[in-house]
Each structure stands twice: as C-alpha cells, then as structure tokens.
XYZ file of C-alpha atoms in Angstrom:
530
model
C 0.000 0.000 0.000
C 1.309 3.455 -0.909
C 2.259 5.246 2.274
C 1.702 8.907 2.980
C 4.843 10.894 3.733
C 5.693 10.655 7.425
C 6.118 13.677 9.552
C 7.808 13.831 12.918
C 10.392 11.518 14.460
C 10.301 7.760 14.347
C 9.016 6.526 17.709
C 9.570 3.158 19.327
C 6.612 1.932 21.397
C 7.366 2.502 25.080
C 7.308 -0.366 27.553
C 6.349 2.047 30.312
C 2.606 2.268 30.961
C 0.916 5.430 29.717
C -1.039 7.684 32.058
C -4.424 6.163 32.782
C -6.913 7.929 30.514
C -9.800 9.875 31.955
C -12.935 7.745 31.321
C -14.721 10.741 29.800
C -11.818 11.811 27.553
C -12.331 11.160 23.845
C -10.105 12.025 20.904
C -11.201 12.370 17.298
C -8.457 12.027 14.686
C -9.382 14.306 11.800
C -11.748 17.258 11.518
C -13.615 16.169 8.411
C -17.404 16.349 8.500
C -17.607 12.772 9.777
C -15.117 13.456 12.557
C -16.765 16.719 13.588
C -20.187 15.049 13.603
C -18.761 12.230 15.738
C -17.278 14.785 18.143
C -20.655 16.523 18.455
C -22.419 13.252 19.204
C -19.766 12.199 21.734
C -20.075 15.589 23.393
C -23.816 15.027 23.664
C -23.087 11.663 25.324
C -21.040 13.354 28.042
C -17.491 13.005 26.697
C -14.852 15.703 26.823
C -13.713 15.658 23.220
C -10.490 16.817 21.587
C -10.339 16.895 17.778
C -6.907 16.850 16.096
C -6.373 17.819 12.447
C -3.272 18.566 10.373
C -4.928 21.279 8.240
C -5.278 24.953 9.099
C -9.082 24.898 8.822
C -11.738 22.412 9.916
C -13.683 20.371 7.401
C -11.090 17.994 5.954
C -12.054 17.598 2.305
C -14.837 20.075 3.020
C -12.379 22.811 3.959
C -11.441 25.779 1.788
C -8.538 27.868 0.528
C -8.699 31.649 0.167
C -6.555 33.321 -2.471
C -6.746 36.761 -4.063
C -10.204 37.424 -2.677
C -11.570 34.074 -3.882
C -12.711 31.325 -1.537
C -12.200 27.941 -3.135
C -14.381 25.260 -1.538
C -12.272 22.151 -1.892
C -14.697 19.283 -1.543
C -18.443 18.683 -1.514
C -20.559 21.505 -2.886
C -24.125 20.428 -2.122
C -26.314 19.246 0.746
C -28.950 16.688 -0.263
C -30.459 15.669 3.091
C -30.676 18.789 5.281
C -32.620 16.843 7.899
C -29.496 14.862 8.709
C -27.768 18.071 9.779
C -30.832 19.292 11.648
C -31.025 15.993 13.532
C -27.327 16.230 14.409
C -27.735 19.722 15.831
C -30.907 18.680 17.702
C -29.033 15.849 19.450
C -26.752 18.575 20.809
C -29.694 20.735 21.902
C -29.165 23.288 19.157
C -30.733 24.537 15.929
C -28.861 24.009 12.682
C -30.854 26.673 10.860
C -29.764 29.298 13.376
C -26.127 28.539 12.623
C -26.118 27.883 8.867
C -28.201 29.219 5.997
C -29.116 26.701 3.313
C -30.350 27.865 -0.092
C -32.371 25.433 -2.255
C -31.062 25.025 -5.800
C -33.453 25.239 -8.755
C -32.451 23.743 -11.065
C -30.242 21.262 -9.237
C -27.819 20.990 -12.146
C -27.652 20.876 -15.928
C -26.065 18.060 -17.911
C -24.598 19.055 -21.294
C -23.938 16.267 -23.760
C -21.410 16.274 -26.579
C -24.125 16.128 -29.246
C -25.751 19.338 -27.952
C -28.544 17.687 -25.960
C -29.110 18.848 -22.385
C -30.842 17.443 -19.321
C -31.895 19.802 -16.534
C -32.550 18.228 -13.144
C -35.243 19.798 -10.946
C -37.250 18.772 -7.901
C -40.644 19.349 -9.517
C -42.142 16.051 -10.670
C -44.063 17.786 -13.454
C -40.942 19.559 -14.707
C -39.006 16.300 -14.723
C -41.700 14.435 -16.613
C -41.692 17.203 -19.191
C -37.896 17.047 -19.453
C -37.884 13.277 -19.962
C -40.731 13.474 -22.478
C -38.883 16.195 -24.400
C -35.815 13.962 -24.816
C -37.469 10.553 -25.218
C -41.288 10.339 -24.870
C -41.202 6.565 -25.017
C -39.070 6.417 -21.856
C -41.474 8.310 -19.593
C -43.033 5.148 -18.160
C -39.621 3.584 -17.548
C -38.419 6.766 -15.874
C -41.334 6.682 -13.439
C -40.596 3.016 -12.679
C -36.967 3.963 -12.044
C -38.043 6.568 -9.473
C -40.195 3.970 -7.721
C -37.192 1.630 -7.694
C -35.059 4.402 -6.212
C -37.559 5.051 -3.422
C -37.645 1.367 -2.430
C -33.856 1.284 -2.256
C -33.840 4.506 -0.267
C -36.217 3.029 2.325
C -34.105 -0.092 2.692
C -30.578 1.079 1.951
C -30.597 4.548 3.510
C -33.241 4.656 6.235
C -32.668 1.062 7.380
C -29.162 -0.269 6.654
C -27.529 3.133 6.463
C -28.656 4.210 9.910
C -27.707 1.177 11.963
C -24.488 -0.691 12.728
C -23.378 -3.376 10.297
C -20.393 -4.689 12.226
C -21.908 -8.115 12.929
C -22.131 -10.718 10.182
C -25.594 -11.738 11.351
C -26.872 -8.262 10.476
C -25.815 -8.882 6.884
C -27.196 -12.412 6.721
C -30.615 -11.194 7.887
C -30.962 -8.774 4.982
C -29.604 -10.950 2.164
C -33.119 -11.922 0.992
C -34.010 -8.250 0.656
C -30.824 -7.632 -1.332
C -31.885 -10.421 -3.672
C -35.399 -9.015 -4.151
C -33.980 -5.580 -4.984
C -31.398 -7.082 -7.367
C -28.455 -5.522 -5.572
C -26.234 -7.649 -7.815
C -27.076 -5.425 -10.797
C -25.050 -2.293 -11.368
C -26.470 1.211 -11.281
C -26.017 1.536 -15.032
C -27.558 -1.868 -15.737
C -30.613 -0.930 -13.721
C -30.996 2.429 -15.486
C -30.556 0.725 -18.855
C -33.303 -1.760 -17.992
C -35.752 1.109 -17.458
C -34.906 3.638 -20.215
C -33.528 3.249 -23.714
C -32.237 6.736 -24.522
C -28.497 7.072 -23.893
C -28.838 10.607 -22.533
C -31.319 9.416 -19.895
C -29.218 6.348 -19.106
C -26.333 8.666 -18.278
C -28.497 11.088 -16.281
C -29.913 8.269 -14.150
C -26.641 6.412 -13.577
C -23.732 8.843 -13.173
C -24.340 9.691 -9.500
C -21.984 6.998 -8.065
C -19.086 9.024 -9.478
C -19.837 11.639 -6.795
C -19.051 9.066 -4.094
C -16.156 7.357 -5.853
C -17.975 4.497 -7.555
C -17.906 3.028 -11.061
C -21.551 3.171 -12.300
C -20.960 -0.001 -14.328
C -19.949 -2.022 -11.258
C -21.416 -0.308 -8.166
C -24.518 -2.012 -6.770
C -27.885 -0.707 -7.955
C -28.727 0.114 -4.341
C -27.109 3.476 -5.059
C -29.899 4.560 -7.381
C -31.400 5.712 -4.075
C -29.575 9.015 -4.735
C -32.243 9.851 -7.320
C -34.858 9.615 -4.579
C -32.750 11.706 -2.196
C -32.697 14.522 -4.734
C -36.410 14.229 -5.485
C -37.501 14.010 -1.845
C -35.149 16.482 -0.164
C -33.859 18.709 -2.945
C -30.336 19.972 -3.498
C -29.069 22.797 -1.306
C -26.069 25.081 -1.065
C -24.724 26.334 2.274
C -24.046 30.062 2.168
C -20.360 30.392 2.947
C -19.793 26.972 1.383
C -19.514 23.619 3.135
C -16.731 25.325 5.105
C -19.510 27.275 6.880
C -21.010 23.987 8.063
C -17.640 22.733 9.323
C -16.997 26.006 11.177
C -20.460 25.860 12.743
C -19.743 22.299 13.893
C -16.559 23.487 15.600
C -18.572 26.136 17.419
C -20.953 23.488 18.783
C -18.056 21.279 19.899
C -16.408 24.169 21.728
C -19.688 25.151 23.376
C -19.947 21.545 24.593
C -16.574 22.012 26.267
C -14.530 20.270 23.587
C -11.440 21.463 21.747
C -10.377 21.482 18.111
C -6.620 21.573 17.623
C -5.545 22.435 14.087
C -2.119 22.215 12.415
C -1.309 19.122 14.505
C -1.029 15.577 13.192
C -1.692 12.283 14.947
C 1.203 9.933 14.320
C -0.047 6.826 16.118
C -3.030 5.428 17.978
C -1.831 3.920 21.254
C -3.016 0.943 23.296
C -2.502 -0.502 26.771
C -3.752 -3.895 27.918
C -5.353 -4.563 24.545
C -7.471 -1.412 24.666
C -7.084 2.042 23.176
C -5.310 4.426 25.532
C -4.858 7.590 23.464
C -2.781 8.993 20.632
C 0.719 10.244 20.025
C 1.129 13.390 17.952
C 3.876 13.949 15.415
C 5.382 16.395 17.930
C 5.763 13.542 20.416
C 2.995 14.729 22.737
C 0.826 11.916 24.113
C -2.883 12.512 24.715
C -4.577 9.838 26.855
C -8.186 8.945 26.033
C -10.706 6.252 26.853
C -12.271 6.527 23.397
C -10.568 7.281 20.066
C -12.473 7.939 16.853
C -10.469 7.938 13.641
C -11.867 10.133 10.909
C -8.688 9.520 8.934
C -9.116 7.284 5.901
C -9.712 3.721 7.066
C -6.692 2.581 5.053
C -4.454 5.176 6.699
C -5.878 4.289 10.117
C -5.028 0.611 9.885
C -1.882 0.784 7.775
C -0.261 3.794 9.412
C -1.822 4.822 12.726
C -1.927 1.194 13.960
C 1.358 0.215 12.301
C 2.866 -1.184 15.526
C -0.093 -3.421 16.297
C -0.899 -6.894 14.988
C -4.037 -6.850 12.829
C -6.045 -9.897 11.861
C -8.502 -8.437 9.355
C -7.280 -5.088 8.007
C -3.710 -6.132 7.287
C -1.599 -4.310 4.680
C -2.214 -7.222 2.321
C -5.991 -7.027 2.817
C -5.982 -3.298 2.160
C -4.004 -3.796 -1.049
C -6.691 -6.179 -2.289
C -9.429 -3.588 -1.889
C -10.679 -1.670 -4.902
C -10.179 2.039 -4.215
C -12.197 4.911 -5.593
C -10.837 6.923 -8.482
C -8.567 9.924 -8.144
C -9.639 13.487 -8.839
C -8.131 16.313 -10.826
C -9.640 19.556 -9.552
C -8.866 22.979 -10.970
C -9.963 25.888 -8.799
C -9.780 29.231 -10.574
C -11.031 32.791 -10.493
C -12.016 35.065 -13.376
C -12.027 38.859 -13.452
C -15.144 40.867 -14.293
C -17.173 37.897 -15.517
C -20.134 37.924 -13.118
C -22.502 38.973 -15.940
C -20.950 36.732 -18.575
C -22.059 33.203 -19.506
C -25.612 33.802 -18.301
C -26.608 30.282 -19.330
C -24.075 28.716 -16.943
C -25.567 28.039 -13.531
C -24.275 26.882 -10.168
C -23.773 23.214 -11.134
C -23.037 21.871 -14.614
C -21.941 18.438 -15.821
C -20.111 18.538 -19.168
C -20.232 15.030 -20.631
C -17.446 13.780 -22.864
C -17.834 11.719 -26.044
C -17.490 8.384 -24.197
C -19.197 7.059 -21.077
C -18.536 3.365 -20.503
C -15.128 3.426 -22.198
C -13.985 6.465 -20.274
C -15.119 5.014 -16.932
C -13.329 1.775 -17.823
C -10.139 3.742 -18.515
C -10.336 5.389 -15.087
C -11.291 2.465 -12.857
C -10.031 -0.626 -14.643
C -7.194 0.312 -16.988
C -5.772 3.164 -14.916
C -5.322 5.110 -18.155
C -5.337 8.911 -18.283
C -7.497 9.396 -21.377
C -7.395 12.453 -23.608
C -11.160 12.936 -23.465
C -12.940 13.791 -20.218
C -16.200 14.629 -18.505
C -16.260 17.552 -16.078
C -18.305 18.665 -13.112
C -18.174 22.473 -13.002
C -19.034 24.403 -9.855
C -19.791 28.142 -10.131
C -20.844 29.160 -6.605
C -20.508 32.879 -7.321
C -23.930 32.878 -9.031
C -25.450 32.058 -5.626
C -22.950 33.247 -3.016
C -21.217 36.617 -3.601
C -18.810 35.950 -0.720
C -16.759 33.505 -2.814
C -15.270 36.136 -5.140
C -14.420 39.835 -5.335
C -17.294 42.022 -6.540
C -18.015 41.414 -10.216
C -15.726 38.370 -10.405
C -16.352 34.630 -10.524
C -15.070 31.590 -8.671
C -15.102 28.170 -10.360
C -13.883 24.678 -9.963
C -13.732 22.036 -12.640
C -13.461 18.427 -11.467
C -12.390 15.516 -13.645
C -12.283 11.868 -12.466
C -8.875 10.313 -13.138
C -7.078 7.074 -12.172
C -5.799 6.799 -8.614
C -2.080 6.484 -7.920
C -2.195 2.731 -7.398
C -2.466 2.205 -11.152
C 0.890 3.931 -11.660
C 1.898 5.198 -15.084
C 0.831 8.823 -14.520
C 3.514 11.280 -13.426
C 1.486 14.217 -12.154
C 4.567 16.425 -11.822
C 4.619 16.281 -15.623
C 0.941 15.776 -16.444
C -0.701 18.355 -14.158
C -0.089 21.365 -16.408
C -0.881 19.399 -19.553
C -4.121 18.092 -18.131
C -5.152 21.539 -16.904
C -4.651 22.830 -20.460
C -6.914 20.076 -21.777
C -9.540 20.931 -19.178
C -9.288 24.561 -20.275
C -9.872 23.556 -23.898
C -13.046 21.670 -22.981
C -14.298 24.608 -20.932
C -13.565 27.037 -23.750
C -15.326 24.911 -26.336
C -18.261 23.636 -24.319
C -19.107 26.021 -21.464
C -17.309 29.327 -20.800
C -15.696 30.623 -24.006
C -12.994 33.239 -23.534
C -12.480 32.511 -19.842
C -8.705 32.076 -20.142
C -8.352 35.779 -20.957
C -10.070 36.559 -17.646
C -8.122 34.141 -15.413
C -6.747 35.433 -12.121
C -6.135 32.916 -9.341
C -5.500 29.224 -9.961
C -5.103 26.215 -7.654
C -4.747 22.646 -8.949
C -5.324 19.453 -6.960
C -4.168 16.098 -8.347
C -4.321 12.634 -6.756
C -0.904 13.418 -5.268
C -2.478 16.385 -3.460
C -5.156 14.098 -2.011
C -2.448 11.670 -0.868
C -0.344 14.357 0.796
C -3.005 16.764 2.062
C -5.640 14.261 3.192
C -3.431 11.189 3.697
C -5.621 9.264 1.253
C -4.241 5.863 0.190
C -3.358 5.982 -3.510
C -4.658 9.549 -3.598
C -8.176 8.165 -3.963
C -10.931 10.742 -3.837
C -13.438 8.792 -1.722
C -11.580 5.967 0.061
C -12.681 2.376 -0.673
C -14.960 2.067 -3.700
C -18.600 1.282 -2.716
C -19.010 -2.002 -4.578
C -21.413 -4.548 -3.135
C -18.636 -6.634 -1.533
C -17.074 -3.457 -0.111
C -20.263 -2.098 1.461
C -22.166 -2.664 4.733
C -20.519 -5.524 6.701
C -17.731 -5.832 4.111
C -16.612 -2.244 4.705
C -14.348 -1.250 7.620
C -16.669 -1.202 10.613
C -17.592 1.824 12.703
C -16.301 -0.071 15.745
C -12.860 -1.511 15.164
C -12.431 -5.252 15.484
C -8.682 -4.662 15.747
C -8.618 -2.584 18.939
C -11.332 -2.161 21.592
C -12.144 1.474 22.247
C -11.333 2.525 18.656
C -14.126 3.677 16.345
C -14.160 4.846 12.731
C -16.016 7.673 11.010
C -15.872 9.088 7.493
C -16.096 7.946 3.890
C -14.097 4.727 4.348
C -16.521 3.154 6.801
C -20.247 2.318 6.884
C -22.442 3.679 5.327
C -19.981 5.465 3.015
C -19.014 8.659 1.212
C -20.932 11.835 0.437
C -22.178 14.389 2.966
C -25.196 12.292 4.062
C -22.956 9.213 4.195
C -20.207 10.630 6.388
C -22.766 12.221 8.712
C -24.376 8.788 8.851
C -21.099 7.195 9.993
C -21.232 9.408 13.091
C -24.862 8.500 13.734
C -24.061 4.786 13.548
C -20.910 5.196 15.628
C -22.872 6.947 18.396
C -25.023 3.825 18.757
C -21.885 1.793 19.478
C -20.032 4.094 21.896
C -21.361 3.779 25.462
C -22.437 6.935 27.240
C -19.741 8.582 29.329
C -19.877 7.627 33.035
C -22.432 10.119 34.397
C -20.721 11.075 37.638
C -17.390 11.571 35.902
C -18.976 13.442 33.018
C -20.688 15.803 35.444
C -17.429 16.410 37.281
C -15.699 17.120 33.991
C -18.388 19.618 33.003
C -18.067 21.404 36.324
C -14.284 21.534 35.952
C -14.572 22.963 32.426
C -17.107 25.539 33.610
C -14.717 26.618 36.360
C -11.867 26.927 33.866
C-alpha cells in the first residue's frame, strides 16, 4: 500500500505504561465532517472531546482555501439531506438553521452532452416528466418506474441499513433476501438501462456513483437511491460553502466544552492492555483517552496509525486487495469581471465527454489517463457573492482520473498538460474566452489528495462502494482490531458523500457507550470553572 509521507520523528513503542486515561476523555483524529459530527455526538453523550487535524481549517475535504479574494471550496458543494444536519444539531440541543443558511437550488444541475442535448434536473415532478418526455417520450413510463425503484432502495438502503451498525455478520445475513429481491447484484447503469432506452437518460440516471467514488458499471444498484434523495429532499447550497457547516460544527463542539486543535497531526493510535489508551502526535505529545475515533481514511488508520499493532482483518495485504475509488483532478480558478458573462451557466453543470462506458473503464479498470474527459463544473458565485471579489467569478472544474495505485501517470509532468486540456473543454463547451479573464489558480491532483488528506493511492473517496465493499464488508464503525477505537468518514459504513459521512457518526454513536455520568458531570463542572 502506498504510504503517505511521514512527519515527525520515528518513535519506538514505550514499555512504560501510559497515564491512565480519563474515562470521559475522547479524541477524534481528523476534523472532516464525519469526525466533527462524531465529536458533536460524543459531546452530547457526556465526553470531553479533543479533535486533532493537520490542516489549518476544519472540514477535511470540506475545507477551503482563500486566495486573491476568492474562496475555493475544496470538496463537496451540495447538501442533499438537510434533515441529517438538523437531527445532528438537535441531538446537541441546538438549531442548525440558526447557525447555517441553506439555499435550495433550482435547477439542481444541468447536464450538457457532446451532441448538444441537455438534461436539466429539478425537484418538480411535473418539470421532470416534461424534461424526460422532451428527450425521449417513449421512456417516460420507464423513468417513473426507475423513481419507484429508487424510493424502495432509499427506504431499505438509507433509512434502514444506512442508519444502523453493520459490524456483525448476522446483520448482513438477515438482509440478504431483501438484497436479492432488490437485485443488488445489478449495477447502477444496468438498472438504469433496464428502465430507459435513450443514452442521454441512461447517463443522467446512472452517473451519481461518481460523486461518491464508484464506477456506475460495477457499483450495486442500491445506489440509485440518490435519485430519490434529490427528489424528496432537494439539493441545497450552504451560504459560505460547506466550510460554513464545518466552522459551525466546531462552534458546537467548543460550546460543549470540547477542543479542536488544528495544524497538529496524529502519528499513532496507542493501546494498553489490549485497549485504546490515546494517541501520540507527530510532535511527540501523548494525549490519553478512553475513546478514540479515527476520521482519517480507514486505510491510513489501519496501515499507518496502527502500524505497531498486529491486525487480523485489516492487514496491509488485505488493504491492497481492496478496490479504491478513483482519483480526482480539480482545478480551482477565479475570473475577473465575468459575473454577468455566460448567463446560461448556472451553479452546477456536468459537461459530458464523447465516451461514457469506455472512459469510466479507462479510469477504474485500466488506470489510463485518457485524452477525453467529462467535467463537473461548480460556479458558486452565481449564488454566493462571498466567494469572489465584486463582479468576479469563482469556479472549480473536477475531472475523475485514475488513482495512484495504477501507476503510469507522473502528475509532476501531467498536471499542467491536463489543466490545459480541461481549459480547452471549458472554452469549447461552457465558458468561451475565460482564459483571458483568469486570475487565481489552484490545482489538486491525486498526489495532493495523498499528501493533504493522507488518502491511500490519492483516492478521492476511500474504498470504492461495490457490493462486496459495502455494509458488513466495509471497515466497521467499531474496530475489530482494537477495543475502544471507532471509525467515522467515507471509508466506513455507510460510506461517502455528505449524508454518508454524517451517517457514519450516527451509527458510531449507537456503538459508543455513554460517558460515566458522575465523571462526566465532574468534567463539566471543571470545564465551567476553567
């Protein structure tokens, strides 16, 4: 497994016992949305929580970079299940809507195909029927069947399996008949193709797994539930970007008496008497804890943070056998004086390349950096003026690419070339003349994801969500390798995406016992006095 660069000195495990951890002390490794949500839920259970993150801002992949008056939101750009955030805040006795302003998107996004056809996604059922009928009238009945299929999978896969622990094999065995009835063995694309015949609609109904790191031609059809999520809950943008949500989460944690320590990296998760006892930072500082939650990538957690511990399931060899999600090439850029240009370009646009199946095969199976591409383009400045100087625009263009485990792509050479090819597609298909208006520019490649987020192989979304890498087959929210260790984030159950990583914290909270009441009360009184 490709290792992330180490920081700090090389430590030898001490034979001297560590300080006995306070029973109400909990540490969360990583301030991504999953880790912050876990910290909030642990705080609500009476723990005194410390969150450690190597970045300078909270949010992990949902953090941001500011440059030249532009705020570049680095990760997720939409919220599809606002109720999940409202429930999280309510558990902590607070109101999400008082802390963060969500704006509903209408339309959700526009898909632009190479042949000039478009598909505009909206929440209105009537508008969507009209859109499908405009493209392919004969597919309207199949489209409605597809939505019914998506709702059934949402009820089972999201509201049932996705909101409860799946760390026991019996939990999987019990639901196998339901998996069979719902044909979970079929891929997302195969299911879409069985319902509609038009290629434009097949793409529009099947591309969503790419947003959580999955190959639509191999990921289980359970993930068509995303179509129901959009229809039922809408697509929203957080004013201030997803960074605003992460910052609001930090505020809740601090008001609970917890701490968030940035620009510090956890080097190792420690154990005493076959139970978690805390963490060691790259600086050498040891922080005792009775509970440790790792929001680091599951691969990094087991391969790096538990490197001095014997592992029976998540060994380096087992991790190498996993199929990892694709890498991402993301170009963040600003343009000068363009706020009133390109009036037909909205907040979210998907620019589809000439190939679908072949291109996806190049990315996931061949590991080949193809010349053609499909792009997701984010233009938040049409909704949120705070992302750019007055009159200017902020964009990002995202292209799925092979992860680093495939080898053969030298990003120190290819990054500039690939950015130029992205620019050509944007010029020709979406925002002509933008290169003359360019100001700021920030490029992320899979190497950036490896180094910045400590992602194995620079993968964009951890382990790919195939059927035999989901639910019980995925790294569990409670570690079987070390009692007292729990996992949150995209690499564990239920998976990637904002609703998914928030769901990992919800599941995790069902597994962590409440803090001892007397000790928790004493800790609260001590914090109040401080």
